[in-house]
Coordinates of C-alpha atoms and ligand atoms in Angstrom, one line a residue:
Chain U
X1 CA 74.7 124.1 25.2
X2 CA 76.7 121.3 26.5
X3 CA 76.5 120.6 30.4
X4 CA 78.2 117.4 31.0
X5 CA 80.6 115.4 28.6
X6 CA 82.6 112.1 28.7
X7 CA 85.8 111.1 26.4
X8 CA 86.6 107.5 26.3
X9 CA 86.4 107.2 29.5
X10 CA 87.2 104.0 31.6
X11 CA 86.9 103.9 34.8
X12 CA 88.8 100.3 36.7
X13 CA 88.3 99.2 40.3
X14 CA 92.0 97.1 41.6
X15 CA 90.2 93.0 42.8
X16 CA 93.1 91.7 44.6
X17 CA 95.1 90.4 41.1
X18 CA 92.5 91.5 38.7
X19 CA 91.3 94.9 37.7
X20 CA 87.2 95.2 37.1
X21 CA 86.0 97.3 34.6
X22 CA 83.1 99.5 35.8
X23 CA 82.5 102.0 32.8
X24 CA 84.0 101.5 29.5
X25 CA 84.3 103.7 26.7
X26 CA 81.4 106.0 27.7
X27 CA 80.7 108.8 25.4
X28 CA 78.2 111.1 26.0
X29 CA 77.1 114.1 25.7
X30 CA 73.8 115.9 28.4
X31 CA 72.9 119.3 27.4
X32 CA 71.8 121.7 30.2
X33 CA 68.0 120.5 30.4
X34 CA 67.7 117.1 30.1
X35 CA 65.9 114.8 32.3
X36 CA 67.2 111.9 31.5
X37 CA 68.6 108.7 33.0
X38 CA 70.7 106.0 33.3
X39 CA 69.1 102.8 33.3
X40 CA 70.6 99.0 33.7
X41 CA 70.9 96.2 35.9
X42 CA 72.4 96.2 39.1
X43 CA 76.0 96.8 38.9
X44 CA 76.3 97.4 34.7
X45 CA 78.1 101.6 36.6
X46 CA 75.2 104.0 36.9
X47 CA 76.4 104.9 40.4
X48 CA 79.7 104.7 39.5
X49 CA 79.1 107.1 35.8
X50 CA 77.3 109.7 38.2
X51 CA 79.7 110.2 40.9
X52 CA 82.0 110.5 38.1
X53 CA 80.4 113.5 36.2
X54 CA 79.1 115.0 40.2
X55 CA 83.3 114.9 40.6
X56 CA 83.1 112.7 43.4
X57 CA 85.1 110.2 42.4
X58 CA 88.1 110.1 38.7
X59 CA 87.9 108.5 35.3
X60 CA 90.5 106.0 35.6
X61 CA 91.1 106.7 31.9
X62 CA 89.5 109.3 29.3
X63 CA 88.9 112.6 30.1
X64 CA 84.7 113.8 31.5
X65 CA 84.0 117.7 31.6
X66 CA 81.5 119.4 34.2
X67 CA 80.5 123.4 33.4
X68 CA 84.0 123.1 31.0
X69 CA 86.2 121.9 33.6
X70 CA 87.7 119.2 33.3
X71 CA 87.1 116.2 36.3
X72 CA 90.3 114.6 35.6
X73 CA 92.3 117.4 36.4
X74 CA 90.9 119.0 39.4
X75 CA 92.2 119.2 42.5
X76 CA 89.7 117.7 46.1
X77 CA 90.0 121.6 46.9
X78 CA 88.1 122.5 43.5
X79 CA 86.0 119.2 43.2
X80 CA 84.2 120.4 46.3
X81 CA 83.6 124.0 44.7
X82 CA 82.8 123.1 42.0
X83 CA 80.2 120.2 43.7
X84 CA 79.5 123.4 46.1
X85 CA 78.6 126.4 43.6
X86 CA 76.9 123.8 40.6
X87 CA 75.8 120.0 41.4
X88 CA 72.9 119.0 43.8
X89 CA 72.8 114.6 44.6
X90 CA 69.8 113.2 45.9
X91 CA 70.5 109.9 47.4
X92 CA 67.9 106.5 47.3
X93 CA 68.9 106.3 51.5
X94 CA 68.4 110.3 51.5
X95 CA 71.5 111.2 53.7
X96 CA 70.2 113.7 55.8
X97 CA 72.2 115.5 58.7
X98 CA 71.0 113.6 61.5
X99 CA 71.7 116.2 64.2
X100 CA 70.1 119.0 61.9
X101 CA 66.5 119.9 62.2
X102 CA 64.6 119.7 58.1
X103 CA 64.8 123.6 57.9
X104 CA 69.1 123.7 58.7
X105 CA 69.7 120.5 56.0
X106 CA 68.1 122.4 53.6
X107 CA 70.3 125.6 54.6
X108 CA 73.3 123.6 54.8
X109 CA 74.2 123.8 51.0
X110 CA 73.6 127.5 51.3
X111 CA 75.6 128.0 54.6
X112 CA 78.2 126.7 52.4
X113 CA 77.8 129.7 50.0
X114 CA 77.9 132.0 52.1
X115 CA 74.7 133.3 51.0
X116 CA 73.9 136.4 53.2
X117 CA 70.9 135.3 55.6
X118 CA 68.0 137.6 55.0
X119 CA 68.4 136.1 51.6
X120 CA 68.9 132.5 52.7
X121 CA 66.1 132.8 54.3
X122 CA 63.3 133.1 51.6
X123 CA 65.2 130.7 49.9
X124 CA 65.5 127.7 52.4
X125 CA 61.3 128.5 53.1
X126 CA 60.5 128.5 49.1
X127 CA 62.2 125.3 48.6
X128 CA 60.2 123.5 51.8
X129 CA 56.9 125.5 50.5
X130 CA 57.6 123.9 46.7
X131 CA 57.8 120.7 48.2
X132 CA 54.9 120.7 50.3
X133 CA 56.7 120.4 53.5
X134 CA 57.2 123.8 55.2
X135 CA 55.2 123.1 57.9
X136 CA 58.2 120.0 58.6
X137 CA 60.6 122.5 59.2
X138 CA 62.0 121.9 62.7
X139 CA 61.4 118.0 62.2
X140 CA 64.6 116.1 62.6
X141 CA 65.2 113.6 59.7
X142 CA 64.0 110.4 62.7
X143 CA 60.7 112.4 63.0
X144 CA 60.0 112.5 59.5
X145 CA 59.3 109.1 56.7
X146 CA 60.3 108.1 54.0
X147 CA 58.4 110.5 51.8
X148 CA 58.8 113.6 53.6
X149 CA 63.2 112.9 54.0
X150 CA 63.3 112.7 50.4
X151 CA 61.9 115.6 50.1
X152 CA 63.8 117.5 52.5
X153 CA 66.1 116.0 50.5
X154 CA 65.4 116.7 47.4
X155 CA 64.7 120.4 49.0
X156 CA 68.3 120.3 49.7
X157 CA 69.7 119.1 46.5
X158 CA 67.6 122.3 44.2
X159 CA 67.2 124.8 46.8
X160 CA 70.8 126.3 45.5
X161 CA 69.6 126.8 42.2
X162 CA 72.2 124.4 40.7
X163 CA 73.1 124.2 37.5
X164 CA 72.7 119.9 37.7
X165 CA 71.1 117.4 39.9
X166 CA 72.2 114.4 40.5
X167 CA 69.8 112.1 41.9
X168 CA 71.0 108.5 42.1
X169 CA 67.9 105.9 42.8
X170 CA 66.4 108.2 44.9
X171 CA 62.9 106.0 44.4
X172 CA 64.3 103.6 46.1
X173 CA 63.0 103.5 49.1
X174 CA 59.7 105.4 48.5
X175 CA 56.6 104.0 47.8
X176 CA 55.0 104.7 44.7
X177 CA 52.1 107.2 45.7
X178 CA 55.4 109.5 47.1
X179 CA 57.7 108.7 43.9
X180 CA 55.3 109.7 42.0
X181 CA 55.5 113.2 44.3
X182 CA 58.5 113.7 44.2
X183 CA 58.9 113.3 40.2
X184 CA 56.6 115.4 39.6
X185 CA 57.9 118.1 41.3
X186 CA 61.6 117.5 40.0
X187 CA 59.5 117.6 36.4
X188 CA 58.4 120.4 37.3
X189 CA 61.4 122.4 38.5
X190 CA 63.2 120.8 35.6
X191 CA 60.8 122.7 33.4
X192 CA 60.2 126.0 35.6
X193 CA 63.7 126.2 36.2
X194 CA 65.8 124.5 33.3
X195 CA 67.3 122.6 36.0
X196 CA 69.3 119.6 34.4
X197 CA 68.6 116.1 36.0
X198 CA 70.8 113.4 35.7
X199 CA 69.4 110.3 37.7
X200 CA 71.0 106.5 37.8
X201 CA 67.5 103.9 38.4
X202 CA 66.1 101.2 37.9
X203 CA 62.5 101.4 38.9
X204 CA 59.8 101.4 36.6
X205 CA 58.6 104.6 38.0
X206 CA 61.2 106.9 37.4
X207 CA 61.2 105.8 33.8
X208 CA 58.7 107.0 32.4
X209 CA 59.6 110.1 33.7
X210 CA 62.7 109.9 31.4
X211 CA 63.1 112.5 28.1
X212 CA 66.0 110.1 27.4
X213 CA 66.8 107.0 28.6
X214 CA 70.9 105.1 28.5
X215 CA 70.9 102.0 29.2
X216 CA 74.0 100.7 30.8
X217 CA 75.1 96.8 30.9
X218 CA 78.4 95.7 32.2
X219 CA 79.2 99.5 32.2
X220 CA 79.2 100.5 28.2
X221 CA 75.9 102.7 26.8
X222 CA 74.5 100.0 24.6
X223 CA 71.3 102.0 23.9
X224 CA 70.3 105.6 23.7
X225 CA 67.0 107.5 23.5
X226 CA 64.9 110.3 23.4
X227 CA 61.7 109.8 24.2
X228 CA 59.5 112.6 22.9
Chain H
X1 CA 82.7 130.6 61.8
X2 CA 80.6 128.4 60.0
X3 CA 82.9 125.2 61.2
X4 CA 82.7 126.5 64.5
X5 CA 78.4 126.8 64.1
X6 CA 78.1 123.4 62.8
X7 CA 80.5 123.0 65.4
X8 CA 78.3 123.7 68.5
X9 CA 75.7 122.4 67.0
X10 CA 77.0 118.9 66.4
X11 CA 78.6 118.9 69.7
X12 CA 75.5 118.8 71.4
X13 CA 73.4 117.3 69.5
X14 CA 75.3 114.7 70.9
X15 CA 74.0 114.9 74.8
X16 CA 75.3 112.5 77.5
X17 CA 78.4 111.1 75.6
X18 CA 79.6 115.3 75.3
X19 CA 78.7 115.7 78.8
X20 CA 80.5 113.1 80.3
X21 CA 84.1 114.1 78.3
X22 CA 82.8 117.9 79.6
X23 CA 82.6 116.8 83.0
X24 CA 85.6 115.1 83.0
X25 CA 87.8 118.0 81.3
X26 CA 85.8 121.1 84.0
X27 CA 87.3 118.6 86.3
X28 CA 90.9 119.0 84.9
X29 CA 90.2 122.7 84.9
X30 CA 89.6 123.2 88.4
X31 CA 91.4 120.4 89.5
X32 CA 94.5 121.8 88.5
X33 CA 94.1 125.5 88.7
X34 CA 92.3 124.9 92.4
X35 CA 95.3 121.9 93.7
X36 CA 98.2 124.8 91.9
X37 CA 96.6 127.6 93.4
X38 CA 96.8 126.4 96.5
X39 CA 101.0 125.7 95.6
X40 CA 101.6 128.5 94.7
X41 CA 99.4 130.4 98.4
X42 CA 101.7 128.2 100.3
X43 CA 104.6 129.4 98.6
X44 CA 103.5 132.8 98.8
X45 CA 102.5 132.7 102.4
X46 CA 105.8 130.9 102.7
X47 CA 108.2 133.5 101.0
X48 CA 105.7 136.4 102.8
X49 CA 106.6 135.0 106.4
X50 CA 110.6 134.3 105.6
X51 CA 111.1 137.7 103.9
X52 CA 109.5 139.6 107.3
X53 CA 111.2 137.8 109.7
X54 CA 114.1 136.7 108.0
X55 CA 114.9 137.3 104.6
X56 CA 114.3 141.5 104.6
X57 CA 115.1 142.8 101.1
X58 CA 117.7 140.5 101.4
X59 CA 121.4 139.9 103.7
X60 CA 125.3 140.8 103.5
X61 CA 127.3 138.1 104.7
X62 CA 130.6 137.8 106.7
X63 CA 132.7 136.1 103.8
X64 CA 133.1 132.8 106.4
X65 CA 129.4 132.7 107.1
X66 CA 128.2 129.8 106.2
X67 CA 124.9 128.9 107.8
X68 CA 125.7 125.6 106.6
X69 CA 127.9 125.0 108.7
X70 CA 127.2 125.5 112.4
X71 CA 131.1 124.8 113.8
X72 CA 132.4 128.2 111.3
X73 CA 129.9 130.3 112.6
X74 CA 132.1 131.0 115.5
X75 CA 134.9 132.3 113.1
X76 CA 131.9 134.2 110.9
X77 CA 132.0 138.0 112.8
X78 CA 133.8 141.0 111.1
X79 CA 133.0 145.8 112.1
X80 CA 130.3 146.1 110.7
X81 CA 131.2 148.1 107.3
X82 CA 131.6 152.3 108.0
X83 CA 129.4 151.8 104.3
X84 CA 126.2 150.7 105.8
X85 CA 126.3 152.4 109.0
X86 CA 124.6 155.1 107.2
X87 CA 121.9 152.6 106.5
X88 CA 122.0 150.9 110.3
X89 CA 121.2 154.0 112.1
X90 CA 118.9 155.1 109.2
X91 CA 117.1 151.9 110.3
X92 CA 117.0 150.6 106.9
X93 CA 119.1 147.2 108.2
X94 CA 120.5 145.8 111.3
X95 CA 123.3 143.5 111.8
X96 CA 122.8 141.0 113.4
X97 CA 126.1 137.8 115.2
X98 CA 125.6 134.9 115.6
X99 CA 126.8 132.7 118.1
X100 CA 127.0 129.5 118.7
X101 CA 126.3 128.3 122.4
X102 CA 124.9 125.8 125.1
X103 CA 121.8 126.2 126.6
X104 CA 120.9 123.8 130.3
X105 CA 117.6 122.9 130.1
X106 CA 116.4 120.6 133.2
X107 CA 119.8 119.9 133.0
X108 CA 120.0 118.4 129.5
X109 CA 122.5 119.9 127.4
X110 CA 121.0 122.2 124.1
X111 CA 122.6 123.4 121.5
X112 CA 121.7 126.3 120.3
X113 CA 122.0 129.7 118.2
X114 CA 122.4 133.0 120.1
X115 CA 121.4 135.9 118.1
X116 CA 121.8 139.2 118.8
X117 CA 119.6 141.6 117.6
X118 CA 119.1 144.9 117.5
X119 CA 115.6 145.9 119.9
X120 CA 114.8 149.0 118.6
X121 CA 115.0 147.7 115.3
X122 CA 112.1 147.7 112.7
X123 CA 113.9 145.9 109.7
X124 CA 112.0 142.1 110.0
X125 CA 108.8 141.5 112.2
X126 CA 111.3 139.9 115.1
X127 CA 109.9 141.6 118.1
X128 CA 113.1 142.8 119.3
X129 CA 111.1 145.6 121.6
X130 CA 111.2 143.3 124.5
X131 CA 115.3 143.2 124.7
X132 CA 115.0 147.2 125.8
X133 CA 113.7 146.0 129.5
X134 CA 117.0 145.1 130.3
X135 CA 117.0 144.4 134.0
X136 CA 118.8 141.9 136.3
X137 CA 119.5 138.8 133.8
X138 CA 120.3 138.8 129.7
X139 CA 116.3 139.1 128.4
X140 CA 115.9 136.6 125.9
X141 CA 113.3 136.1 122.9
X142 CA 112.3 133.0 121.8
X143 CA 110.2 131.5 118.9
X144 CA 107.1 129.0 120.0
X145 CA 108.8 126.5 118.5
X146 CA 111.6 126.6 120.4
X147 CA 109.5 127.4 124.0
X148 CA 107.6 124.2 123.7
X149 CA 110.5 121.9 122.7
X150 CA 112.4 123.2 125.7
X151 CA 109.2 123.4 127.8
X152 CA 110.3 126.6 129.1
X153 CA 107.5 129.8 129.0
X154 CA 107.8 133.6 130.0
X155 CA 110.1 134.2 132.8
X156 CA 111.7 130.9 132.8
X157 CA 115.3 131.2 133.7
X158 CA 117.9 129.0 131.8
X159 CA 121.5 129.0 132.0
X160 CA 123.4 129.7 128.5
X161 CA 127.1 129.3 128.3
X162 CA 129.4 130.2 125.4
X163 CA 133.2 130.6 124.4
X164 CA 134.0 134.3 123.9
X165 CA 136.0 135.5 120.8
X166 CA 139.4 134.9 122.5
X167 CA 137.9 130.9 123.1
X168 CA 137.0 131.1 126.9
X169 CA 133.8 129.2 128.4
X170 CA 131.3 131.7 130.2
X171 CA 128.2 131.5 131.8
X172 CA 125.3 134.1 132.9
X173 CA 122.0 133.3 134.1
X174 CA 119.2 134.6 131.7
X175 CA 115.2 135.0 131.3
X176 CA 112.9 134.5 128.0
X177 CA 110.7 137.8 128.4
X178 CA 108.7 136.8 125.6
X179 CA 108.3 134.4 123.2
X180 CA 106.9 134.8 119.8
X181 CA 104.3 133.1 117.6
X182 CA 106.2 133.9 113.9
X183 CA 104.7 131.5 111.4
X184 CA 109.0 131.7 110.1
X185 CA 111.3 128.8 111.7
X186 CA 113.7 130.1 110.1
X187 CA 113.7 132.6 113.4
X188 CA 112.4 130.0 116.0
X189 CA 113.6 126.3 115.8
X190 CA 117.5 126.2 117.9
X191 CA 118.0 129.9 118.7
X192 CA 118.1 132.2 121.5
X193 CA 117.8 135.8 120.7
X194 CA 118.9 138.1 122.7
X195 CA 120.3 142.5 122.5
X196 CA 123.0 142.7 119.8
X197 CA 124.8 144.6 122.1
X198 CA 124.7 142.6 125.6
X199 CA 126.0 139.6 123.4
X200 CA 128.8 142.1 121.5
X201 CA 130.1 142.3 125.5
X202 CA 129.8 138.8 125.8
X203 CA 132.0 137.3 123.5
X204 CA 134.3 140.6 122.9
X205 CA 133.2 141.3 119.7
X206 CA 132.6 145.3 120.0
X207 CA 130.9 146.6 116.9
X208 CA 130.4 143.3 115.5
X209 CA 128.2 141.4 113.1
X210 CA 128.1 137.9 111.4
X211 CA 125.2 139.2 108.3
X212 CA 123.5 142.2 107.8
X213 CA 119.6 142.5 107.0
X214 CA 118.6 145.2 104.8
X215 CA 115.0 146.7 105.0
X216 CA 113.1 145.8 101.4
X217 CA 112.7 148.8 99.9
X218 CA 116.4 149.4 99.4
X219 CA 117.4 149.6 96.5
X220 CA 121.4 150.4 95.7
X221 CA 123.0 147.8 97.0
X222 CA 126.5 147.4 96.2
X223 CA 129.5 143.8 97.5
X224 CA 131.6 145.2 100.0
X225 CA 135.0 143.4 100.1
X226 CA 134.2 141.8 103.4
X227 CA 130.4 141.5 102.9
X228 CA 128.7 139.2 100.2
X229 CA 125.1 140.7 99.3
X230 CA 122.8 137.1 98.9
X231 CA 119.4 138.6 97.5
X232 CA 116.9 137.5 98.8
X233 CA 115.4 134.5 96.2
X234 CA 119.0 132.5 96.8
X235 CA 117.8 132.9 100.8
X236 CA 114.5 131.7 99.9
X237 CA 116.0 128.9 97.1
X238 CA 114.6 126.1 99.6
X239 CA 111.0 126.9 99.7
X240 CA 110.6 128.0 96.1
X241 CA 112.8 125.1 95.3
X242 CA 110.5 122.6 97.6
X243 CA 107.5 124.4 95.9
X244 CA 108.6 123.9 92.3
X245 CA 109.2 120.5 93.5
X246 CA 105.6 119.9 95.3
X247 CA 103.9 121.2 91.8
X248 CA 106.0 118.7 89.7
X249 CA 105.1 116.7 91.9
X250 CA 101.4 117.1 91.4
X251 CA 101.9 117.4 87.9
X252 CA 101.5 113.9 87.2
X253 CA 98.3 113.7 89.6
X254 CA 97.1 116.1 86.7
X255 CA 99.0 113.9 83.3
X256 CA 96.6 111.3 85.0
X257 CA 93.6 113.2 84.9
X258 CA 94.7 114.8 81.3
X259 CA 95.5 111.3 80.6
X260 CA 91.7 110.2 81.0
X261 CA 90.1 113.0 79.4
X262 CA 91.8 112.9 76.4
X263 CA 91.2 109.2 76.2
X264 CA 87.7 109.8 76.1
X265 CA 87.8 112.9 73.9
X266 CA 89.9 110.6 71.7
X267 CA 87.5 107.1 72.1
X268 CA 84.2 109.6 70.9
X269 CA 86.2 110.5 68.5
X270 CA 87.2 107.7 66.3
X271 CA 83.9 106.4 67.2
X272 CA 82.3 109.7 65.4
X273 CA 84.6 109.8 62.8
X274 CA 83.8 105.3 62.2
X275 CA 79.6 105.9 62.7
X276 CA 79.1 109.3 60.7
X277 CA 81.2 108.5 57.6
X278 CA 78.1 108.5 55.1
X279 CA 77.7 111.8 56.8
X280 CA 81.1 112.7 56.2
X281 CA 80.3 111.3 52.9
X282 CA 77.5 113.8 52.1
X283 CA 79.1 116.7 53.4
X284 CA 81.6 116.3 50.7
X285 CA 78.9 115.4 48.4
X286 CA 77.1 119.1 49.6
X287 CA 80.5 120.2 48.2
X288 CA 83.3 120.7 51.4
X289 CA 86.2 120.1 51.2
X290 CA 87.8 117.4 53.3
X291 CA 90.2 120.4 55.4
X292 CA 86.7 121.3 55.9
X293 CA 85.4 118.7 56.7
X294 CA 88.8 117.9 59.3
X295 CA 87.9 121.4 61.1
X296 CA 84.2 120.2 61.5
X297 CA 85.0 117.3 62.8
X298 CA 88.5 118.9 65.1
X299 CA 85.8 121.9 66.7
X300 CA 83.7 119.4 67.4
X301 CA 85.5 117.8 69.4
X302 CA 87.7 121.0 70.3
X303 CA 84.1 122.2 72.1
X304 CA 84.6 120.1 74.4
X305 CA 86.9 121.9 76.1
X306 CA 85.4 125.4 75.7
X307 CA 82.1 123.7 77.2
X308 CA 84.8 122.3 80.1
X309 CA 86.0 126.1 80.2
X310 CA 82.1 127.0 81.0
X311 CA 81.4 124.0 83.1
X312 CA 84.3 124.3 85.2
X313 CA 83.3 128.0 85.4
X314 CA 80.0 127.5 87.0
X315 CA 81.4 125.1 90.0
X316 CA 84.8 126.1 90.1
X317 CA 84.8 130.4 90.5
X318 CA 82.3 129.2 93.4
X319 CA 84.7 127.3 95.0
X320 CA 87.9 129.0 93.7
X321 CA 87.0 132.2 95.3
X322 CA 85.5 130.3 98.5
X323 CA 88.5 129.2 99.3
X324 CA 90.5 132.0 98.0
X325 CA 89.0 133.8 101.1
X326 CA 88.1 131.9 103.8
X327 CA 91.0 130.2 103.2
X328 CA 91.9 126.2 104.0
X329 CA 92.6 124.7 107.2
X330 CA 95.6 122.6 107.3
X331 CA 96.5 119.9 110.2
X332 CA 99.2 120.2 112.3
X333 CA 101.4 117.6 111.1
X334 CA 102.6 120.1 107.6
X335 CA 104.3 122.0 111.2
X336 CA 107.2 119.4 109.3
X337 CA 107.6 120.8 105.7
X338 CA 110.2 122.4 106.9
X339 CA 108.9 125.8 106.2
X340 CA 106.1 128.5 107.4
X341 CA 102.8 126.8 107.0
X342 CA 99.7 128.8 107.4
X343 CA 97.6 127.3 109.8
X344 CA 94.8 128.3 107.4
X345 CA 96.2 128.3 103.5
X346 CA 94.3 131.1 100.9
X347 CA 95.0 129.8 97.8
X348 CA 95.8 132.4 95.4
X349 CA 94.8 131.7 91.8
X350 CA 97.1 134.0 89.3
X351 CA 95.7 135.3 85.4
X352 CA 98.8 133.5 84.4
X353 CA 97.6 130.1 86.3
X354 CA 93.9 130.4 84.8
X355 CA 94.9 131.1 81.3
X356 CA 97.9 128.5 81.3
X357 CA 95.9 126.1 82.9
X358 CA 92.9 126.7 80.2
X359 CA 95.4 127.2 77.0
X360 CA 96.9 123.7 77.8
X361 CA 94.3 121.9 78.5
X362 CA 92.2 123.4 75.1
X363 CA 95.5 122.7 73.4
X364 CA 95.7 119.1 74.9
X365 CA 92.1 118.6 73.4
X366 CA 92.2 119.9 69.9
X367 CA 95.4 117.6 69.8
X368 CA 93.6 115.1 70.6
X369 CA 90.8 116.0 68.8
X370 CA 92.3 116.8 65.3
X371 CA 94.7 113.3 65.2
X372 CA 91.9 111.0 64.6
X373 CA 90.0 113.2 61.8
X374 CA 92.8 112.8 59.1
X375 CA 91.3 109.2 58.4
X376 CA 89.2 111.4 56.6
X377 CA 92.3 112.6 54.6
X378 CA 92.1 109.3 53.2
X379 CA 88.6 109.3 52.8
X380 CA 87.3 108.7 48.6
X381 CA 83.5 110.7 49.7
X382 CA 82.4 107.9 47.2
X383 CA 83.3 104.9 49.5
X384 CA 82.3 107.0 52.3
X385 CA 78.9 107.4 51.2
X386 CA 78.5 103.8 50.4
X387 CA 79.2 103.9 54.4
X388 CA 82.7 101.8 53.7
X389 CA 86.1 103.1 55.3
X390 CA 88.9 103.5 52.7
Ligands
LIG401 N1 84.8 101.6 45.8 C1 84.8 100.4 44.4 N2 85.8 99.6 45.0 C2 85.1 97.7 44.1 N3 84.5 97.8 43.1 C3 83.3 99.0 43.6 C4 83.1 99.8 43.7 N4 82.4 100.5 43.6 C5 81.3 100.0 42.5 N5 82.5 99.0 42.5 C6 81.4 97.9 41.4 O1 81.5 98.5 40.1 C7 80.4 98.2 39.6 C8 79.8 99.3 39.2 O2 79.1 99.4 40.1 P1 77.7 100.1 40.6 O3 77.5 100.9 41.8 O4 78.3 101.6 39.8 O5 76.7 99.7 39.7 P2 75.1 100.1 39.9 O6 75.0 99.9 38.3 O7 74.9 101.5 40.8 O8 74.3 99.5 40.5 P3 73.1 99.4 41.5 O9 71.7 99.2 41.2 O10 73.0 97.9 42.2 O11 73.3 100.6 43.0 C9 80.1 97.3 40.4 O12 80.2 95.7 40.1 C10 80.3 97.3 41.4 O13 80.8 95.9 42.8
LIG402 MG1 74.2 102.0 42.0

């Protein structure tokens, strides 16, 4: 089943008088349950593509369909609803809400979808358990290590069991051991729940785990390889 | 509900900055209510005194009576109308005759008003019963301010000179029989109260009056051809206007105070939106719409106002209750206000005052909290996530 599909996707940014083309002629399809990554040097357009798939941005030309919705046609409210219900984000810098505890951070996406309290509590604890940080539930982000923070961020991204998880350089700030742990968990999630993962990375540690590698150079797909 | 919960969490999480804003705001609430309560208390006291001693339930004025034109007083008199005689005999109205006169304490001439009042009346609180024991001299009742300015006391004699209805001068010795302690300056300064019948005889205006005060519980009031009825609100317009003027003047102080509080909140908001743009991006990525983020930040600001109500209540309610029960002592100089000022002022805090103040302050806080959030409308989630302002 096709989850994401891009058709002649073009993304430009105005740069003074000229325009900078960050993505050009991207034609990709992502199936449900994929564990794949956008790979490429800095500035190749990985984040840009991930953001458009995640409905945080819109294409300049062409079309992007996510879960049968055309990103370029969504209103702000509809895009927010799509993210709220179906997409989980993981960022390089964790982006935890600073005033909230780990528990509250993970609970947040469930509050947004109005999940009843009892069910919510169980889901949050399950996710924290899953990532091995249940004992940090009451800690605030400032009290967490990088690895712990990213695990909270992963828990927050997956707690609502989204169809799609978009992870932008999730290991860039982590050491080898923490990267390994996080990736092992994501692989497990992918296998057990069939959650689709799309990474943007140039980290070898991540690339090793990918089952599909999409190479971007200067905003163009230069290679799309399936690994077995 | 969710936004409210999140907003509360964020505001309390902000710590000192929040509490500073809350402190200033709570001061605004308490000060405005307390200060306005004093003015309302003053107005209530002043008008109560005027109603009790002077205004009653309104007055019928003889058509040529003009209290501001003293020279006209001697022409302003007429027969007490038959329509009112029943009310008067029932004790529900009382006629007053006003004449100009001169007195000579210590040989100096003073212009005064002679006011004739029925000694048995109970329409006004003026202690006219003192005027009853009519022995050898004309009994006179004066107020304490008048007594002070004349430097005279009970049983002192004064010479009164007046003109009768035909313009002939006449004079007699009068004796001060009582000094009344009244908060109403309007029945005190420059006035001598004498028995109505005696005054009518002195000026040869049998059965005539200048005005007729109606009791407070008289309902059926109709205009008479020679007599115009004046409502209590009209009779008290000076004090009402004066207090209103003072309340408006005080509003400038509140405006400054509120302006400071609003500046602090506005500043906090602008700073928060700038500092937390990455958080705003994250909230959007998590699926909050821009509208919800704006609502969240607006509520965070507005929460200052709500917390300030709570904090203000903690120290404000005891203060307000204490002053309302014990009253506030006012310095002597306030006598110069021109209307009755109590030695101890009891502020009055009406529900309208409290609700109105809380409403206006909260509304201002909310508006000021909302204004900076419009920046969020222009923010792109991708830029916000990168910590950029778009
Ligand atoms: N908001 C923007 N305005 C202007 N140019 C932008 C914007 N966002 C990205 N770009 C440009 O688009 C190009 C692709 O950027 P993008 O962030 O997608 O690269 P990336 O592959 O994620 O790089 P990195 O590995 O450094 O994160 C870059 O040249 C970048 O400068
Ligand atoms: Mg990037």
